[in-house]
């Protein structure tokens, strides 16, 4: 299977929304082959619980404005890992600590990365590792 044009349309809206609220380390994974229920996992990091909720809210608002309704959402109250399911696109907005702990990119490492058009920002941990090397 390959990612549908509809999923790529959803992703473009989500990327712009996440970037507008300061989302970091934006990664989109094509999970259409191993996962028949979704085409793309979009993973974003927020710097605080408040930022995580703001990013997830902006993504949801922009996708709703574009005529796409979420099927479900979880985790908004805690603000540590918010999941918003739009069917073809599943959005994961993590607090930095949860993103490192759950490491979805590692779990889905065999899935191709879809370019988001937003340059990846160097994280504090990445910068520290570069200094050590």
Coordinates of C-alpha atoms in Angstrom, one line a residue:
X1 CA 0.0 0.0 0.0
X2 CA 1.0 3.6 -0.4
X3 CA -0.1 6.8 1.3
X4 CA -3.3 8.2 -0.2
X5 CA -3.5 11.8 -1.6
X6 CA -6.2 12.4 1.1
X7 CA -3.7 11.5 3.9
X8 CA -1.1 13.8 2.3
X9 CA -3.6 16.6 2.2
X10 CA -4.4 16.1 5.9
X11 CA -0.7 16.0 6.7
X12 CA 0.0 19.3 5.0
X13 CA -2.6 21.0 7.1
X14 CA -1.4 19.4 10.3
X15 CA 2.3 20.3 9.6
X16 CA 1.4 24.0 9.0
X17 CA -0.7 24.0 12.2
X18 CA 2.0 22.3 14.3
X19 CA 4.7 24.7 13.0
X20 CA 2.5 27.7 13.7
X21 CA 2.3 26.7 17.4
X22 CA 6.0 26.0 17.8
X23 CA 5.9 22.2 17.4
X24 CA 9.4 20.7 17.2
X25 CA 10.9 17.5 15.6
X26 CA 8.0 17.0 13.2
X27 CA 8.2 13.5 11.7
X28 CA 5.7 11.9 9.4
X29 CA 5.8 8.1 8.9
X30 CA 4.1 6.1 6.1
X31 CA 2.4 3.3 8.1
X32 CA 0.1 2.3 5.3
X33 CA 1.8 -1.0 4.6
X34 CA 1.9 -2.6 8.1
X35 CA -1.2 -0.8 9.4
X36 CA -4.4 -1.1 7.4
X37 CA -6.3 1.5 9.5
X38 CA -4.1 4.5 8.9
X39 CA -1.7 5.9 6.3
X40 CA 0.4 8.3 8.3
X41 CA 1.5 8.8 11.8
X42 CA 2.5 12.4 12.4
X43 CA 4.6 12.9 15.5
X44 CA 5.3 16.3 17.0
X45 CA 7.0 17.5 20.2
X46 CA 5.8 20.3 22.5
X47 CA 8.0 21.9 25.1
X48 CA 5.5 21.9 27.9
X49 CA 2.1 20.5 28.7
X50 CA 0.5 23.7 27.7
X51 CA 2.4 23.7 24.4
X52 CA 1.4 20.1 23.7
X53 CA -2.3 21.0 24.2
X54 CA -2.0 24.1 22.1
X55 CA -0.3 22.2 19.2
X56 CA -2.9 19.4 19.3
X57 CA -5.7 21.9 19.5
X58 CA -4.4 24.0 16.5
X59 CA -4.0 20.8 14.4
X60 CA -7.5 19.7 15.2
X61 CA -9.0 23.1 14.6
X62 CA -7.3 23.6 11.2
X63 CA -8.3 20.1 10.1
X64 CA -11.9 20.7 11.2
X65 CA -11.9 24.0 9.3
X66 CA -10.8 22.1 6.2
X67 CA -13.8 19.8 6.6
X68 CA -12.1 16.8 8.3
X69 CA -13.6 15.5 11.6
X70 CA -11.6 13.6 14.2
X71 CA -12.7 10.1 14.9
X72 CA -11.2 10.2 18.4
X73 CA -8.9 12.1 20.7
X74 CA -7.1 11.1 23.9
X75 CA -4.8 12.6 26.4
X76 CA -5.7 16.3 26.1
X77 CA -6.4 16.7 29.8
X78 CA -2.9 15.6 30.9
X79 CA -1.0 17.3 28.1
X80 CA 1.8 14.8 28.0
X81 CA 0.7 12.7 24.9
X82 CA -2.2 13.9 22.9
X83 CA -3.5 11.5 20.2
X84 CA -5.9 12.8 17.6
X85 CA -7.2 10.2 15.0
X86 CA -8.4 11.5 11.7
X87 CA -8.6 8.1 10.1
X88 CA -5.9 8.3 7.4
X89 CA -3.8 10.5 9.6
X90 CA -3.1 9.8 13.3
X91 CA -1.5 12.8 15.1
X92 CA 0.7 12.2 18.2
X93 CA 1.8 15.3 20.1
X94 CA 4.2 14.5 22.8
X95 CA 5.9 16.3 25.7
X96 CA 9.7 15.9 25.2
X97 CA 10.0 13.3 28.0
X98 CA 7.2 11.1 26.7
X99 CA 8.5 11.3 23.1
X100 CA 11.9 10.0 24.2
X101 CA 10.3 7.3 26.4
X102 CA 7.8 5.9 23.9
X103 CA 10.1 6.5 20.9
X104 CA 7.5 5.8 18.2
X105 CA 10.0 6.4 15.5
X106 CA 12.0 3.4 16.8
X107 CA 9.0 1.2 17.0
X108 CA 8.0 2.1 13.4
X109 CA 11.6 2.3 12.1
X110 CA 10.8 0.1 9.0
X111 CA 8.3 2.6 7.8
X112 CA 9.4 5.3 5.3
X113 CA 9.6 8.9 6.5
X114 CA 7.5 11.4 4.6
X115 CA 9.1 14.8 4.1
X116 CA 7.2 17.5 6.0
X117 CA 8.8 20.5 4.3
X118 CA 9.8 21.8 7.8
X119 CA 13.5 21.5 8.7
X120 CA 14.0 19.4 11.8
X121 CA 15.2 21.5 14.7
X122 CA 18.2 20.2 16.6
X123 CA 17.1 19.0 20.0
X124 CA 19.2 19.6 23.2
X125 CA 20.0 15.9 23.4
X126 CA 21.1 15.9 19.7
X127 CA 23.3 18.9 20.3
X128 CA 24.9 17.3 23.4
X129 CA 25.6 14.1 21.4
X130 CA 27.3 16.1 18.6
X131 CA 29.5 17.9 21.2
X132 CA 30.6 14.5 22.6
X133 CA 31.4 13.1 19.1

